[in-house]
Coordinates of C-alpha atoms and ligand atoms in Angstrom, one line a residue:
M1 CA 144.1 228.6 130.8
T2 CA 145.9 228.3 134.2
G3 CA 146.7 230.3 137.0
G4 CA 144.2 232.2 135.9
K5 CA 146.1 233.1 132.6
L6 CA 145.5 232.5 129.2
Q7 CA 148.3 229.6 127.9
V8 CA 147.8 228.4 124.6
L9 CA 145.4 229.5 122.1
A10 CA 144.8 227.3 119.6
T11 CA 142.8 227.2 116.2
R12 CA 140.6 223.7 115.4
G13 CA 143.0 223.2 112.3
N14 CA 141.2 219.5 111.3
G15 CA 140.4 218.7 114.5
E16 CA 143.3 217.1 115.8
T17 CA 146.1 219.4 115.4
G18 CA 145.5 222.8 115.3
S19 CA 148.0 226.1 114.8
D20 CA 149.5 227.5 118.4
I21 CA 148.1 230.6 117.9
T22 CA 148.2 232.2 121.1
H23 CA 150.6 235.3 120.3
N24 CA 147.2 236.9 118.6
A25 CA 145.4 236.3 122.0
P26 CA 146.0 239.6 122.9
Y27 CA 144.5 241.5 119.7
I28 CA 141.8 239.5 119.7
R29 CA 137.8 241.0 120.9
G30 CA 136.2 239.8 124.4
L31 CA 138.8 236.8 124.6
P32 CA 140.1 237.8 128.4
M33 CA 144.1 237.5 129.2
T34 CA 143.3 236.6 133.2
I35 CA 140.3 235.7 134.7
P36 CA 139.5 235.0 138.6
Y37 CA 139.9 231.4 138.7
H38 CA 142.8 229.9 138.9
G39 CA 142.3 226.5 137.5
K40 CA 142.5 224.5 135.0
V41 CA 140.3 225.8 132.1
V42 CA 139.8 225.2 128.5
V43 CA 137.1 227.1 126.4
R44 CA 136.0 226.2 122.9
G45 CA 135.0 229.3 120.7
E46 CA 135.1 231.1 116.9
A47 CA 136.2 233.6 115.6
V48 CA 134.1 236.4 114.2
M49 CA 134.0 239.3 112.4
S50 CA 131.0 241.7 111.8
Y51 CA 130.0 242.7 108.1
A52 CA 131.3 245.9 108.7
D53 CA 134.5 245.6 109.9
F54 CA 134.7 242.5 106.8
K55 CA 133.3 245.7 104.4
R56 CA 136.0 248.0 106.0
V57 CA 139.2 245.6 105.7
N58 CA 138.4 243.5 102.6
A59 CA 138.5 247.0 101.3
R60 CA 142.0 247.1 101.3
F61 CA 143.4 244.2 99.7
P62 CA 143.6 244.2 95.9
E63 CA 140.3 243.1 94.3
E64 CA 141.9 240.1 93.3
E65 CA 142.9 238.7 96.9
Q66 CA 139.6 240.0 98.7
Y67 CA 137.3 237.7 101.0
R68 CA 134.3 236.0 99.5
N69 CA 132.9 236.6 103.3
P70 CA 133.5 237.5 107.3
R71 CA 134.4 234.0 108.3
N72 CA 137.5 233.5 105.9
L73 CA 138.5 237.0 106.6
A74 CA 138.3 236.1 110.6
N75 CA 139.9 232.4 110.0
A76 CA 143.0 234.2 108.2
T77 CA 143.3 237.5 110.5
V78 CA 143.7 235.0 113.6
K79 CA 145.6 232.8 112.5
L80 CA 148.3 235.5 110.9
Y81 CA 151.9 235.9 112.0
D82 CA 152.3 239.6 112.7
S83 CA 150.4 240.0 115.3
N84 CA 150.6 243.8 114.8
L85 CA 148.4 243.2 111.6
L86 CA 145.3 242.1 114.4
K87 CA 145.0 245.7 115.4
N88 CA 143.3 246.8 112.4
R89 CA 141.4 243.9 111.7
P90 CA 139.3 243.4 114.1
V91 CA 138.2 240.2 114.8
A92 CA 136.1 238.7 118.1
F93 CA 136.1 235.5 119.8
V94 CA 132.7 234.2 121.1
A95 CA 132.9 231.4 123.6
F96 CA 130.3 228.9 122.9
R97 CA 131.4 225.5 125.2
L98 CA 133.1 225.1 128.4
V99 CA 135.0 222.2 128.1
A100 CA 136.7 221.6 130.8
M101 CA 137.3 222.8 134.4
E102 CA 137.3 221.3 138.3
G103 CA 134.0 221.4 139.5
L104 CA 132.4 221.8 136.0
P105 CA 128.7 222.3 136.3
G106 CA 126.1 220.2 135.2
S107 CA 124.0 222.3 133.3
F108 CA 125.0 223.3 129.8
H109 CA 123.2 227.0 130.5
K110 CA 125.9 227.3 134.1
Q111 CA 129.1 225.9 131.8
L112 CA 128.0 229.7 129.9
S113 CA 127.2 231.5 132.9
V114 CA 130.7 230.7 134.3
L115 CA 132.2 231.3 131.1
N116 CA 130.6 235.2 130.8
T117 CA 131.3 236.2 134.7
L118 CA 135.2 235.2 134.0
G119 CA 134.7 237.2 131.3
F120 CA 134.6 236.1 127.9
N121 CA 132.0 237.0 125.1
V122 CA 130.0 234.4 125.3
V123 CA 127.2 233.6 121.9
E124 CA 123.7 234.0 122.3
H125 CA 122.0 231.6 124.3
T126 CA 118.8 230.3 126.1
T127 CA 117.1 227.9 128.1
C128 CA 113.7 226.3 127.5
P129 CA 111.5 223.7 127.9
A130 CA 111.6 220.8 124.9
S131 CA 107.4 221.8 124.2
V132 CA 108.5 225.5 122.9
L133 CA 111.5 224.5 121.1
A134 CA 110.3 224.9 118.1
D135 CA 109.2 228.6 118.7
T136 CA 112.2 229.3 120.3
L137 CA 114.2 228.3 116.6
E138 CA 111.8 230.5 115.4
T139 CA 113.2 234.1 117.6
Y140 CA 116.6 232.4 117.5
T141 CA 116.2 232.4 113.6
R142 CA 114.6 235.5 112.8
M143 CA 117.1 237.0 115.5
A144 CA 120.3 235.8 113.4
E145 CA 119.1 238.3 110.3
S146 CA 119.8 241.1 112.3
Y147 CA 122.9 239.6 113.9
P148 CA 126.2 242.4 112.7
Y149 CA 128.1 238.8 112.6
P150 CA 127.1 236.0 109.7
V151 CA 125.5 232.7 111.7
D152 CA 124.8 230.3 109.9
G153 CA 122.5 227.9 112.2
L154 CA 121.7 227.2 115.8
V155 CA 123.0 224.2 118.4
V156 CA 120.6 222.8 120.3
A157 CA 121.8 220.4 123.6
A158 CA 120.4 219.2 125.9
N159 CA 121.1 221.3 129.5
D160 CA 121.5 218.3 131.6
A161 CA 125.3 218.5 130.3
A162 CA 126.1 215.5 132.6
Y163 CA 123.5 212.9 131.2
A164 CA 124.1 214.4 127.5
D165 CA 127.6 213.9 127.9
E166 CA 127.4 210.1 129.1
Q167 CA 125.1 208.9 126.3
P168 CA 127.2 207.2 123.5
G169 CA 127.9 209.2 120.4
T170 CA 130.2 208.2 117.3
G171 CA 131.4 210.8 113.8
K172 CA 128.9 208.5 112.0
F173 CA 125.9 208.5 114.8
P174 CA 126.6 211.4 116.9
N175 CA 125.5 212.7 120.7
K176 CA 122.6 214.6 119.5
L177 CA 122.2 215.4 123.7
S178 CA 125.7 217.5 124.2
G179 CA 125.1 219.7 121.2
Y180 CA 122.7 219.2 117.9
A181 CA 124.1 221.7 115.0
L182 CA 120.6 223.1 112.8
K183 CA 122.2 224.4 109.3
W184 CA 119.2 227.0 108.4
A185 CA 118.0 225.7 104.6
D186 CA 118.4 228.5 102.3
E187 CA 115.5 229.8 101.0
T188 CA 115.9 229.2 97.1
E189 CA 114.2 229.7 94.5
E190 CA 114.6 229.1 90.9
T191 CA 114.4 232.2 87.9
V192 CA 115.8 233.0 84.9
L193 CA 118.6 234.7 84.4
R194 CA 118.8 237.7 81.8
D195 CA 122.3 239.1 81.6
I196 CA 125.6 239.7 83.0
E197 CA 125.8 242.8 84.2
W198 CA 130.1 244.3 83.8
S199 CA 130.8 247.0 87.0
A200 CA 133.8 248.6 86.8
S201 CA 135.6 249.3 90.2
R202 CA 137.7 251.2 91.8
T203 CA 140.8 249.9 90.7
G204 CA 139.9 248.8 86.8
L205 CA 138.7 245.2 87.7
L206 CA 135.2 243.9 86.2
N207 CA 132.8 242.6 88.3
P208 CA 129.8 240.3 87.0
I209 CA 126.7 240.7 88.3
A210 CA 123.5 238.3 87.5
V211 CA 121.0 240.5 86.8
F212 CA 117.5 237.7 87.1
D213 CA 114.0 237.6 87.1
P214 CA 113.2 239.7 90.3
V215 CA 112.0 236.3 93.2
E216 CA 111.2 237.1 96.8
L217 CA 113.7 235.6 99.3
E218 CA 113.8 235.7 102.9
G219 CA 110.8 239.0 102.6
T220 CA 112.9 240.8 99.8
T221 CA 112.2 241.4 96.0
V222 CA 116.4 240.6 94.6
S223 CA 116.9 240.8 90.9
R224 CA 120.6 240.7 91.3
A225 CA 123.4 239.1 92.3
T226 CA 127.3 239.2 92.2
L227 CA 129.4 236.3 90.5
H228 CA 132.9 238.0 92.1
N229 CA 135.0 237.3 88.9
V230 CA 135.0 235.6 85.5
S231 CA 136.0 232.3 86.6
Y232 CA 133.3 231.5 88.4
V233 CA 130.5 232.6 85.6
L234 CA 132.6 230.0 83.5
E235 CA 132.4 227.0 86.0
K236 CA 129.0 227.5 86.5
D237 CA 128.8 228.1 82.6
L238 CA 125.8 230.5 83.1
K239 CA 124.4 232.2 79.9
A240 CA 121.6 234.6 79.9
G241 CA 118.0 232.8 79.3
D242 CA 119.4 230.2 81.2
R243 CA 117.0 229.0 84.9
I244 CA 119.3 229.2 87.7
T245 CA 118.3 228.8 91.6
V246 CA 119.3 231.8 93.9
Y247 CA 119.8 232.2 97.6
K248 CA 120.7 234.6 100.2
A249 CA 124.1 233.8 101.7
N250 CA 124.2 234.0 105.4
K251 CA 120.2 235.1 104.6
I252 CA 121.8 238.7 103.7
I253 CA 123.5 238.3 100.7
P254 CA 122.0 237.5 97.4
A255 CA 124.0 234.4 95.6
V256 CA 123.6 232.1 92.5
D257 CA 123.2 228.4 93.7
E258 CA 122.8 226.2 90.5
N259 CA 122.8 226.5 87.0
L260 CA 120.1 223.9 86.3
D261 CA 120.7 224.6 82.6
A262 CA 124.4 224.1 83.0
D263 CA 125.7 221.4 80.2
G264 CA 130.3 222.2 81.8
A265 CA 131.2 222.4 78.6
F266 CA 134.0 225.0 79.2
S267 CA 135.3 222.5 82.1
K268 CA 135.2 219.7 80.2
G269 CA 137.5 221.8 77.4
G270 CA 135.2 221.8 75.2
V271 CA 135.6 226.0 75.2
S272 CA 138.3 228.1 74.3
L273 CA 138.8 231.4 76.2
M274 CA 137.9 233.6 72.6
Q275 CA 134.6 231.6 72.4
A276 CA 134.4 232.6 76.1
Y277 CA 133.9 236.1 75.3
A278 CA 131.0 235.3 72.6
R279 CA 129.5 232.5 75.1
Y280 CA 129.7 234.2 78.1
L281 CA 128.8 238.0 76.6
L282 CA 132.0 238.8 78.2
P283 CA 132.6 242.6 77.3
M284 CA 135.4 243.3 74.7
K285 CA 135.1 247.0 76.0
C286 CA 134.9 248.3 79.1
P287 CA 131.1 249.5 79.9
V288 CA 132.6 252.5 81.5
C289 CA 135.1 254.2 79.2
G290 CA 134.9 251.8 75.5
A291 CA 138.5 251.2 76.4
N292 CA 139.9 247.4 75.5
T293 CA 139.6 244.8 77.8
S294 CA 141.6 242.0 79.4
L295 CA 141.6 238.5 81.0
F296 CA 143.9 237.7 82.9
E297 CA 144.9 235.0 86.0
S298 CA 145.3 235.6 89.6
N299 CA 145.9 232.4 91.8
G300 CA 144.2 230.3 89.4
T301 CA 141.0 232.9 88.7
L302 CA 140.0 234.6 85.5
F303 CA 139.7 238.3 85.9
L304 CA 138.7 240.9 83.3
K305 CA 140.1 244.3 83.5
C306 CA 140.1 247.5 81.5
L307 CA 143.1 248.5 80.2
N308 CA 143.1 252.1 79.8
E309 CA 145.0 254.3 82.7
D310 CA 143.2 256.7 82.7
C311 CA 139.5 255.2 83.1
A312 CA 136.6 257.2 84.8
A313 CA 137.0 253.7 87.4
K314 CA 140.0 254.1 88.2
K315 CA 138.6 257.5 89.5
I316 CA 135.6 255.8 91.5
G317 CA 138.3 255.8 95.0
A318 CA 139.0 260.1 94.5
L319 CA 135.4 260.3 94.4
V320 CA 134.5 258.6 97.5
H321 CA 137.8 260.8 98.7
Y322 CA 136.1 263.6 97.7
A323 CA 133.0 262.9 99.5
E324 CA 134.2 262.2 102.6
R325 CA 133.1 263.9 105.8
D326 CA 136.6 265.8 106.3
C327 CA 136.7 266.9 102.4
V328 CA 133.7 268.6 100.9
N329 CA 131.3 266.5 103.0
I330 CA 128.3 265.3 100.9
A331 CA 126.5 262.7 102.6
G332 CA 124.9 259.9 101.9
L333 CA 127.4 259.3 98.4
S334 CA 128.6 255.6 99.2
E335 CA 131.1 254.1 97.0
S336 CA 128.3 251.3 95.9
K337 CA 126.6 255.3 95.2
V338 CA 129.7 256.5 93.1
T339 CA 130.6 252.6 91.4
A340 CA 127.0 253.2 90.1
L341 CA 127.2 256.8 88.7
V342 CA 130.3 256.5 87.4
N343 CA 129.3 253.1 85.7
R344 CA 126.5 254.6 83.5
G345 CA 129.1 257.6 82.6
F346 CA 127.5 260.3 84.4
L347 CA 129.9 260.7 86.9
K348 CA 133.7 261.3 85.4
G349 CA 135.7 263.9 87.7
F350 CA 134.6 266.0 90.5
V351 CA 132.8 268.7 88.9
D352 CA 130.4 266.1 87.1
L353 CA 128.9 265.7 91.1
Y354 CA 127.3 269.0 90.2
R355 CA 125.4 268.2 87.6
L356 CA 124.1 265.4 87.9
G357 CA 120.5 267.0 87.3
Q358 CA 120.4 266.4 84.1
Y359 CA 120.3 263.1 84.5
R360 CA 117.3 263.5 87.1
D361 CA 115.2 260.5 86.0
E362 CA 118.0 258.1 85.1
I363 CA 119.5 258.2 88.3
I364 CA 116.0 257.5 89.9
A365 CA 115.3 254.7 87.4
M366 CA 119.0 253.3 88.2
D367 CA 118.9 250.0 91.4
G368 CA 119.4 252.0 94.6
F369 CA 118.2 255.0 93.9
G370 CA 114.9 256.0 93.3
E371 CA 113.0 259.4 94.2
K372 CA 113.9 259.7 97.4
S373 CA 117.4 258.8 97.5
Y374 CA 117.9 261.1 94.3
A375 CA 116.7 263.7 96.1
Q376 CA 118.5 263.3 99.3
L377 CA 121.8 263.0 96.8
Q378 CA 121.3 266.6 95.2
K379 CA 120.4 268.5 98.4
A380 CA 124.2 267.0 100.2
V381 CA 125.5 267.9 96.7
Q382 CA 124.4 271.5 96.7
A383 CA 125.1 272.0 100.8
S384 CA 128.4 270.6 99.8
R385 CA 129.2 273.6 97.6
A386 CA 130.7 275.7 99.9
P387 CA 133.6 274.1 101.8
S388 CA 136.2 275.6 103.6
F389 CA 139.7 276.1 102.3
V390 CA 140.9 273.2 104.5
P391 CA 138.1 270.2 103.6
F392 CA 138.6 271.5 100.1
I393 CA 142.7 271.4 98.9
H394 CA 142.1 268.0 101.3
A395 CA 139.8 267.0 99.0
L396 CA 141.4 267.3 96.0
G397 CA 143.5 264.1 96.6
I398 CA 146.8 266.3 95.6
P399 CA 149.6 263.4 96.3
N400 CA 151.8 264.2 99.7
I401 CA 149.2 267.1 100.2
G402 CA 147.1 265.7 103.2
K403 CA 144.6 267.6 105.7
G404 CA 147.5 269.0 107.7
Q405 CA 149.6 270.6 105.2
A406 CA 146.0 271.9 104.0
K407 CA 146.3 273.4 107.4
L408 CA 150.2 274.5 107.3
L409 CA 149.4 276.6 103.8
R410 CA 145.3 278.4 105.3
N411 CA 147.8 279.7 108.6
W412 CA 151.1 281.0 105.8
L413 CA 148.3 282.4 103.7
G414 CA 146.3 284.1 106.8
E415 CA 149.5 285.7 108.1
M416 CA 151.3 287.1 104.1
Y417 CA 147.4 288.2 102.7
P418 CA 145.3 288.8 105.8
D419 CA 142.4 290.3 103.4
T420 CA 142.2 288.3 100.9
A421 CA 139.7 284.6 100.7
Y422 CA 142.3 281.7 101.3
M423 CA 141.6 280.0 97.6
D424 CA 142.0 283.3 95.9
S425 CA 145.2 284.1 97.4
F426 CA 146.6 280.5 96.8
L427 CA 145.8 280.6 93.1
D428 CA 147.7 283.6 93.1
A429 CA 150.6 282.7 94.9
A430 CA 150.8 279.1 92.6
A431 CA 150.2 281.4 89.7
H432 CA 153.4 283.5 90.2
G433 CA 155.3 280.4 91.1
V434 CA 156.1 281.3 94.8
D435 CA 158.1 278.4 96.4
F436 CA 155.8 277.2 99.8
T437 CA 158.9 275.5 101.2
V438 CA 159.1 279.0 102.4
I439 CA 156.6 277.4 104.9
D440 CA 157.7 275.9 107.9
G441 CA 157.2 271.7 107.9
F442 CA 156.0 272.4 104.5
G443 CA 158.9 270.5 102.4
S444 CA 160.3 270.8 98.6
V445 CA 158.6 267.1 97.9
M446 CA 155.1 268.7 98.8
D447 CA 156.2 271.8 96.8
K448 CA 156.9 269.6 93.5
S449 CA 154.1 267.3 94.2
L450 CA 151.6 270.2 94.5
K451 CA 152.5 272.1 91.4
E452 CA 152.9 269.1 89.3
W453 CA 149.7 268.5 90.4
L454 CA 148.2 272.7 89.5
C455 CA 150.1 272.5 86.3
Q456 CA 148.1 269.3 85.9
N457 CA 144.9 270.1 87.1
M458 CA 144.3 273.7 86.3
Q459 CA 141.4 273.6 83.7
M460 CA 139.5 271.0 85.9
L461 CA 140.0 273.1 89.3
T462 CA 138.9 276.4 87.8
E463 CA 135.8 274.3 86.3
L464 CA 135.0 273.3 90.0
L465 CA 135.6 276.7 91.2
M466 CA 132.4 277.7 88.7
E467 CA 130.6 275.1 91.2
L468 CA 131.9 275.7 94.5
E469 CA 132.7 279.1 96.6
V470 CA 135.7 278.4 98.5
T471 CA 135.4 282.1 100.0
E472 CA 136.7 281.6 104.0
K473 CA 138.7 284.4 104.7
P474 CA 141.5 284.9 107.1
S475 CA 139.7 286.7 110.4
G476 CA 139.7 287.1 114.1
N477 CA 137.8 283.7 114.4
V478 CA 140.0 280.9 112.8
L479 CA 142.1 282.3 115.8
S480 CA 140.2 282.9 118.3
A481 CA 141.0 278.9 120.1
I482 CA 143.8 280.1 121.2
S483 CA 143.9 284.1 120.8
G484 CA 143.0 285.5 124.3
K485 CA 143.7 282.7 126.3
T486 CA 146.3 281.3 128.7
F487 CA 148.1 278.2 128.2
V488 CA 150.4 275.6 130.2
V489 CA 152.8 273.8 128.8
T490 CA 154.3 270.8 131.2
G491 CA 156.0 267.4 130.1
K492 CA 157.5 266.2 127.2
V493 CA 156.9 268.0 123.6
T494 CA 157.3 266.1 120.6
H495 CA 156.0 267.7 117.6
F496 CA 157.8 270.8 118.6
A497 CA 161.4 271.3 119.1
N498 CA 160.7 272.2 122.9
R499 CA 158.5 273.6 125.7
D500 CA 159.7 277.2 124.1
E501 CA 158.8 276.5 120.7
I502 CA 155.1 275.4 122.0
R503 CA 154.9 279.1 124.0
A504 CA 156.5 281.0 120.7
K505 CA 153.8 279.4 118.7
I506 CA 150.6 279.7 121.5
E507 CA 152.2 283.9 120.8
T508 CA 151.8 284.0 117.4
F509 CA 147.8 283.1 117.8
G510 CA 147.8 285.6 120.3
G511 CA 147.5 283.6 123.4
R512 CA 149.1 284.0 126.5
T513 CA 151.9 281.1 128.4
A514 CA 152.2 280.9 132.3
G515 CA 154.1 278.7 134.3
S516 CA 152.1 277.3 136.7
V517 CA 148.8 276.4 136.7
S518 CA 146.0 278.6 138.1
K519 CA 142.3 279.6 137.8
N520 CA 143.4 281.6 135.0
T521 CA 144.6 279.1 133.4
D522 CA 142.3 278.1 130.1
F523 CA 144.6 275.1 129.0
L524 CA 146.9 272.7 130.3
I525 CA 148.7 271.3 127.9
N526 CA 150.4 267.5 128.6
N527 CA 150.6 264.7 126.3
D528 CA 150.1 262.2 129.4
V529 CA 146.6 263.2 129.9
E530 CA 146.3 260.6 132.4
S531 CA 149.3 261.7 134.7
T532 CA 149.7 262.4 138.6
S533 CA 152.0 265.9 138.3
G534 CA 151.1 268.4 139.9
K535 CA 149.9 270.8 137.6
N536 CA 147.8 267.8 136.3
R537 CA 146.1 267.4 139.7
K538 CA 145.7 271.2 140.2
A539 CA 143.6 271.1 136.6
K540 CA 141.6 268.6 137.5
E541 CA 140.8 269.8 141.1
L542 CA 139.8 273.1 138.8
G543 CA 138.1 271.9 136.1
I544 CA 140.7 273.0 133.7
P545 CA 140.9 270.8 130.0
I546 CA 144.2 269.0 130.0
I547 CA 144.8 268.9 126.2
S548 CA 147.3 266.2 123.8
E549 CA 150.1 268.4 121.5
E550 CA 147.6 266.7 118.9
E551 CA 144.8 268.5 120.2
F552 CA 146.6 271.4 120.2
L553 CA 147.3 271.5 117.3
S554 CA 144.1 270.9 115.8
M555 CA 143.3 273.8 117.5
Y556 CA 144.9 275.8 114.3
Ligands
ZN601 ZN1 137.6 251.7 81.4

């Protein structure tokens, strides 16, 4: 940085030349674009992604293109050419070294404090006398386990940076005083691999999971670890009965380290793919639906997939969506729980969610469930039996019919059949082949898509409605947010053709409109909420809420 502005952001690359990634700098968190210092400053740091973001972002990739860990994904992200992609891939810069600056402070601790003052996100650090170094390392080791980012070690450096930098050091004999990296030795345990389970995922891939005799690792009992894909199993030559060592990657994720009984037969070419099926217990049939499986290769890696287009595993995504908060809202029904239930054959569609009671004992015995978690799930399922119309339609995952379209349907049904529950009038309208394109904003693609879906799923929907009560009726309540309220509309509108159209809408819902803001105004609609126009200032003075068009749309 010079002149108080970021000039160049580069990756470390091979240590000699890195790539210029300055274009991505504005999207990397914790990296200031301007600093309150105008001389030249060189800072070194690392791009990191939290476990939570990693999980979310990685899930968007096709399974065979997913990243192994947050570090790989963060590194790939900062090197992207299209900066726009970074908006949905949160990466943070963590500064760990002030490399150059005029009048560089002589103490390491001060250097980091300077970085902090300049606005950088700085790595966790502390200063301590050498006598308590061991205890401090211990404390930081414990902290690492609760860190949202993967951390693989600690660095110890002499606080007298000026003195430390004068010490000799080469690649082979590094200067340990200027920064000595300590990696944690992973706690590894030996155990016996008992089985490889193949868990179907939402795309129909079958993912291997090692099941081994339970061992204590980093304070918890572990008996399972992901094996990623078929190639991984083959390369490690993993067979039931083998002695293996296991550890927790970054102290968190159980992983297989070594197979002590590997003879490398496969990598030496001594095993054909057909023999591999028997040797490594690759399932010929999908554990979920029983259809045939097939091996396929992607970027040099072997995967196993189910060949059945209608495999229940492919409904995992739909089931997860169904349970989401703005859908039917089954709290705590995560993707991993859905996946586990689908894999056991307990869950094939929405209706089965309400019939899990018949598998009570088996579910309680499942990994990741137990008595308490089963009880919570049942409670959440019971609480979801009376959804409102819009979240329910949204939950069904009908192509082209989202929350917005469901709202349009509801409002129209409310006007057409004011005394009937929305769901009943909806089914009635559908049965009579009503052309929903009469609804403003409801296009022919949506109409067609909705009808096709109903045609194919009527049986399922009927069964589902026996488990649920979607009894919400049109009532004044639905409109109360607008009816009787006075609105002032100002500024440009985007969802409506012009301001008159939005005013007409307000009046259909029983609201009033006025030309200027007064103490009788309930809402000022202005997309530029921060505008300093007269109307905005007046509204702020009077404490009248200023809402955007979007917020207005959500009122009905
Ligand atoms: Zn299948």
